[in-house]
Amino acid sequence: MTVFVLGQLCHDGGEGLLDKVCVIQADSLNMIQGGWTAGSTTSETSCEAVRQSCAALVERLKPIKEDLEDKSGMVAWSSLIAQATMASVNLSAQAYWTPDPTSASYLNYGAAVSEVEVDVLTGATTILRSDLVYDCGQSLNPAVDLGQVEGAFLQGIGFFTNEEYTTNSDGLVINDGTWTYKIPTVDTIPKQLNVELFNSSRNQKHVLSSKASGEPPLLLASSVHCAMREAIRAARKELSVCTGSANSPITFQMDVPATMVAVKELCGLDVVEKHLESLLAAKA
């Protein structure tokens, strides 16, 4: 964002400008108050604040640049800053910006397909592959947005498969640590994870037409839950498992999260015995 705005003061478009300009983090020393960061708005508020700050610097420096160009033609960045310093121009700027509530009223589009492998003996699930596409509007930073989508998707996998929230009769949380509350780990990541960002149309209400990427991709992890359900359905049909109120191998209730215990029960607690019986019957 800094190069995007200040680049109009440079003849080369701002190449190497970030080595000459310092963008410091917002803290109570330079910004006495901070805006809210809910709804994945941190990137948008930060970028717009930087844009406004840089726009203020451009407004201060542009007259000096035009005056130097009239005298000597093309002006180097170092010469421009040296002249501005001699003219006592304030070379620092800050801005405070929060988004208009109406700007958050938009749709994010995305789709995901996941392939899983379920162990009917233990209930363990391995995610073999997940393919995601996600709408970031006009991405502010594709590298950051990509990481946000991957992180949100993995967090969603934890929500749909691992993170069981249980309480006792007194309403106290039983799963109060990682020994009993299973958060996503390295092994939770799909063996193959493909993410593609696509840019949708421009919207003047958004910061450079960008869209949030931190929270919405979590919902794409429902593809893992759906894939697990189809794998369990296939296993129930093959093993003739009929549990639940429907007493049918293809109709069953699978809640969220689908933990190992729940998957094992849906696949049938007696699958080992059935498998051994089938082997004995085949030999007879």
Coordinates of C-alpha atoms in Angstrom, one line a residue:
M1 CA 0.0 0.0 0.0
T2 CA 2.9 2.4 0.8
V3 CA 4.5 1.9 -2.6
F4 CA 1.1 2.0 -4.3
V5 CA 0.4 5.6 -3.0
L6 CA 3.9 7.1 -2.6
G7 CA 5.0 5.6 -5.9
Q8 CA 3.4 8.5 -7.8
L9 CA 6.2 10.7 -6.4
C10 CA 8.9 8.5 -7.9
H11 CA 9.9 8.3 -11.6
D12 CA 10.4 4.5 -11.3
G13 CA 7.0 3.9 -9.6
G14 CA 8.5 3.3 -6.2
E15 CA 11.0 0.5 -6.7
G16 CA 12.9 0.0 -3.5
L17 CA 10.8 2.5 -1.7
L18 CA 10.1 0.3 1.3
D19 CA 13.8 0.4 2.1
K20 CA 13.5 4.2 2.5
V21 CA 10.1 4.6 4.2
C22 CA 9.3 3.2 7.7
V23 CA 5.8 1.9 8.5
I24 CA 5.7 1.3 12.2
Q25 CA 3.2 -0.8 14.1
A26 CA 0.2 0.9 15.8
D27 CA 0.6 1.1 19.6
S28 CA -0.4 3.4 22.4
L29 CA 2.8 5.6 21.8
N30 CA 1.8 6.6 18.3
M31 CA -1.9 5.9 18.3
I32 CA -3.8 6.5 21.5
Q33 CA -6.8 4.5 20.5
G34 CA -7.4 1.5 18.3
G35 CA -10.3 0.4 16.2
W36 CA -12.1 -2.9 16.5
T37 CA -10.8 -5.9 14.6
A38 CA -13.8 -8.1 14.4
G39 CA -15.1 -9.5 11.2
S40 CA -11.7 -10.0 9.6
T41 CA -11.3 -6.2 9.2
T42 CA -7.8 -5.8 10.5
S43 CA -6.1 -5.9 7.1
E44 CA -8.7 -3.5 5.6
T45 CA -8.4 -0.9 8.4
S46 CA -4.6 -1.1 8.5
C47 CA -4.3 -0.7 4.7
E48 CA -6.7 2.2 4.5
A49 CA -5.0 4.0 7.4
V50 CA -1.7 3.6 5.6
R51 CA -3.3 4.8 2.4
Q52 CA -4.6 7.9 4.0
S53 CA -1.3 8.6 5.7
C54 CA 0.6 8.2 2.4
A55 CA -2.0 10.4 0.6
A56 CA -1.3 13.2 3.2
L57 CA 2.5 12.9 2.5
V58 CA 1.9 13.0 -1.3
E59 CA -0.2 16.2 -0.8
R60 CA 2.7 17.8 1.1
L61 CA 5.5 16.7 -1.2
K62 CA 3.9 17.1 -4.6
P63 CA 4.3 20.9 -4.8
I64 CA 8.0 20.5 -4.0
K65 CA 8.4 17.8 -6.6
E66 CA 6.7 19.9 -9.3
D67 CA 8.9 22.8 -8.4
L68 CA 12.1 20.7 -8.7
E69 CA 11.0 19.2 -12.0
D70 CA 10.4 22.6 -13.5
K71 CA 14.0 23.5 -12.6
S72 CA 16.0 20.3 -13.2
G73 CA 13.7 17.7 -14.8
M74 CA 13.5 14.3 -13.2
V75 CA 13.8 14.3 -9.5
A76 CA 15.3 11.5 -7.4
W77 CA 13.6 10.4 -4.1
S78 CA 16.6 11.4 -2.0
S79 CA 16.6 14.9 -3.6
L80 CA 12.9 15.3 -3.0
I81 CA 13.2 14.4 0.7
A82 CA 16.3 16.6 1.2
Q83 CA 14.4 19.6 -0.3
A84 CA 11.3 18.9 1.8
T85 CA 13.5 18.7 4.9
M86 CA 15.0 22.1 4.1
A87 CA 11.5 23.5 3.7
S88 CA 10.5 22.1 7.1
V89 CA 7.8 19.8 5.7
N90 CA 6.4 17.2 8.1
L91 CA 7.6 13.9 6.7
S92 CA 5.6 11.7 9.0
A93 CA 1.8 11.1 9.0
Q94 CA -0.7 9.0 10.8
A95 CA -4.4 8.1 10.3
Y96 CA -7.2 6.5 12.2
W97 CA -9.8 4.7 10.2
T98 CA -12.7 2.3 10.9
P99 CA -14.9 0.8 8.2
D100 CA -18.4 2.0 7.6
P101 CA -20.8 -0.6 9.0
T102 CA -22.6 -0.8 5.6
S103 CA -19.4 -1.8 3.9
A104 CA -19.5 -5.1 5.6
S105 CA -22.7 -6.1 3.9
Y106 CA -21.5 -8.3 1.1
L107 CA -21.2 -11.9 0.0
N108 CA -18.0 -14.0 0.0
Y109 CA -18.1 -16.9 -2.4
G110 CA -16.1 -20.1 -2.0
A111 CA -16.2 -23.9 -2.7
A112 CA -14.3 -26.9 -1.4
V113 CA -14.0 -30.6 -2.2
S114 CA -12.4 -33.0 0.2
E115 CA -11.4 -36.7 0.1
V116 CA -11.1 -38.6 3.3
E117 CA -10.2 -42.1 4.4
V118 CA -12.0 -43.5 7.5
D119 CA -10.6 -46.4 9.5
V120 CA -13.7 -48.5 10.5
L121 CA -11.8 -50.3 13.2
T122 CA -10.7 -47.2 15.2
G123 CA -12.8 -44.3 13.8
A124 CA -9.7 -42.4 12.8
T125 CA -10.1 -40.1 9.8
T126 CA -7.3 -39.1 7.4
I127 CA -7.9 -36.2 5.0
L128 CA -6.2 -37.2 1.8
R129 CA -6.9 -34.1 -0.2
S130 CA -8.8 -30.8 -0.1
D131 CA -9.3 -28.4 -3.0
L132 CA -10.5 -24.9 -2.2
V133 CA -11.4 -21.8 -4.3
Y134 CA -12.2 -18.6 -2.5
D135 CA -13.3 -15.1 -3.5
C136 CA -11.1 -12.4 -2.0
G137 CA -12.5 -9.5 -4.1
Q138 CA -9.3 -7.7 -5.3
S139 CA -6.8 -9.2 -2.9
L140 CA -4.7 -6.7 -0.9
N141 CA -1.9 -9.3 -0.5
P142 CA -2.4 -12.7 -2.1
A143 CA 0.3 -14.3 0.2
V144 CA -1.5 -13.1 3.4
D145 CA -5.0 -14.0 2.0
L146 CA -3.7 -17.5 1.1
G147 CA -2.4 -18.1 4.6
Q148 CA -5.7 -16.8 6.1
V149 CA -7.8 -19.2 4.0
E150 CA -5.6 -22.1 4.9
G151 CA -5.6 -21.3 8.6
A152 CA -9.4 -20.7 8.7
F153 CA -10.0 -24.0 6.8
L154 CA -7.8 -25.9 9.3
Q155 CA -9.6 -24.3 12.2
G156 CA -12.9 -25.4 10.6
I157 CA -11.6 -28.9 10.4
G158 CA -11.1 -28.8 14.1
F159 CA -14.6 -27.5 14.6
F160 CA -16.2 -30.2 12.5
T161 CA -14.1 -33.2 13.6
N162 CA -12.2 -32.8 16.8
E163 CA -13.2 -30.0 19.2
E164 CA -15.9 -31.5 21.4
Y165 CA -17.3 -29.2 24.0
T166 CA -18.9 -31.1 26.9
T167 CA -20.1 -30.1 30.4
N168 CA -21.1 -32.0 33.5
S169 CA -24.4 -31.8 35.4
D170 CA -23.2 -28.6 37.1
G171 CA -22.6 -26.9 33.8
L172 CA -18.8 -27.0 34.2
V173 CA -16.6 -27.6 31.2
I174 CA -15.2 -31.1 31.2
N175 CA -12.9 -30.7 28.2
D176 CA -10.7 -28.0 29.8
G177 CA -7.3 -28.9 28.4
T178 CA -5.6 -30.3 25.3
W179 CA -5.6 -33.8 27.0
T180 CA -9.4 -34.0 26.5
Y181 CA -10.1 -31.1 24.1
K182 CA -8.4 -32.0 20.8
I183 CA -7.4 -29.0 18.7
P184 CA -6.0 -29.3 15.2
T185 CA -2.4 -30.4 14.8
V186 CA 0.1 -30.9 12.0
D187 CA -1.5 -34.3 11.4
T188 CA -4.9 -32.7 10.8
I189 CA -3.7 -30.9 7.7
P190 CA -4.8 -32.6 4.5
K191 CA -2.1 -34.7 2.8
Q192 CA -2.7 -32.5 -0.3
L193 CA -4.1 -29.0 0.1
N194 CA -4.8 -26.9 -2.9
V195 CA -6.0 -23.3 -2.5
E196 CA -6.9 -20.9 -5.3
L197 CA -7.9 -17.3 -4.9
F198 CA -10.1 -15.6 -7.5
N199 CA -10.7 -11.9 -7.9
S200 CA -14.3 -10.8 -8.2
S201 CA -15.6 -7.5 -9.5
R202 CA -14.6 -4.2 -8.0
N203 CA -16.6 -2.5 -5.2
Q204 CA -16.1 1.1 -4.2
K205 CA -17.3 0.5 -0.7
H206 CA -14.4 -1.8 0.1
V207 CA -10.7 -0.9 0.6
L208 CA -9.3 -1.3 -2.9
S209 CA -12.2 -3.6 -3.6
S210 CA -10.9 -6.3 -1.2
K211 CA -12.9 -8.8 0.8
A212 CA -12.4 -10.5 4.2
S213 CA -10.4 -13.7 4.2
G214 CA -9.8 -14.5 7.8
E215 CA -13.1 -16.1 9.0
P216 CA -15.5 -17.1 6.1
P217 CA -13.2 -19.9 4.7
L218 CA -13.8 -21.8 8.0
L219 CA -17.2 -22.9 6.6
L220 CA -15.4 -24.6 3.7
A221 CA -14.3 -27.3 6.2
S222 CA -17.8 -28.7 6.1
S223 CA -16.6 -30.5 3.0
V224 CA -14.5 -32.7 5.3
H225 CA -17.5 -33.5 7.4
C226 CA -19.6 -34.3 4.4
A227 CA -16.9 -36.6 3.0
M228 CA -16.6 -38.4 6.3
R229 CA -20.4 -39.0 6.2
E230 CA -20.2 -40.5 2.7
A231 CA -17.3 -42.7 3.7
I232 CA -19.2 -43.9 6.8
R233 CA -22.3 -44.5 4.7
A234 CA -20.3 -46.7 2.3
A235 CA -18.8 -48.7 5.2
R236 CA -22.3 -49.2 6.8
K237 CA -23.7 -50.5 3.5
E238 CA -20.7 -52.9 3.0
L239 CA -20.9 -54.2 6.6
S240 CA -24.7 -54.1 6.8
V241 CA -24.6 -51.8 9.9
C242 CA -28.1 -50.6 10.9
T243 CA -28.0 -48.3 13.9
G244 CA -30.0 -45.3 15.0
S245 CA -33.8 -44.5 14.9
A246 CA -34.0 -45.1 11.2
N247 CA -32.5 -48.6 11.5
S248 CA -30.9 -48.2 8.1
P249 CA -27.4 -48.4 6.8
I250 CA -27.7 -45.3 4.6
T251 CA -29.7 -43.1 7.0
F252 CA -28.1 -41.9 10.2
Q253 CA -27.4 -38.8 12.3
M254 CA -23.8 -37.6 12.4
D255 CA -23.4 -34.6 14.7
V256 CA -20.7 -31.9 14.8
P257 CA -18.0 -32.6 15.8
A258 CA -17.6 -36.0 14.3
T259 CA -15.0 -37.4 16.7
M260 CA -13.2 -40.7 16.5
V261 CA -15.7 -42.2 19.0
A262 CA -18.7 -41.0 17.0
V263 CA -17.3 -42.3 13.7
K264 CA -16.4 -45.7 15.3
E265 CA -20.0 -46.1 16.6
L266 CA -21.5 -45.2 13.3
C267 CA -19.3 -47.7 11.5
G268 CA -20.4 -50.4 14.0
L269 CA -18.9 -51.5 17.2
D270 CA -18.8 -55.1 16.1
V271 CA -17.1 -54.7 12.7
V272 CA -14.1 -56.7 13.8
E273 CA -16.2 -59.7 14.8
K274 CA -18.1 -59.4 11.5
H275 CA -14.9 -59.3 9.6
L276 CA -13.6 -62.4 11.3
E277 CA -16.9 -64.2 10.8
S278 CA -16.7 -63.4 7.1
L279 CA -13.2 -64.8 6.9
L280 CA -14.2 -68.0 8.6
A281 CA -17.3 -68.4 6.3
A282 CA -15.1 -67.9 3.3
K283 CA -12.8 -70.7 4.4
A284 CA -15.6 -73.1 5.2

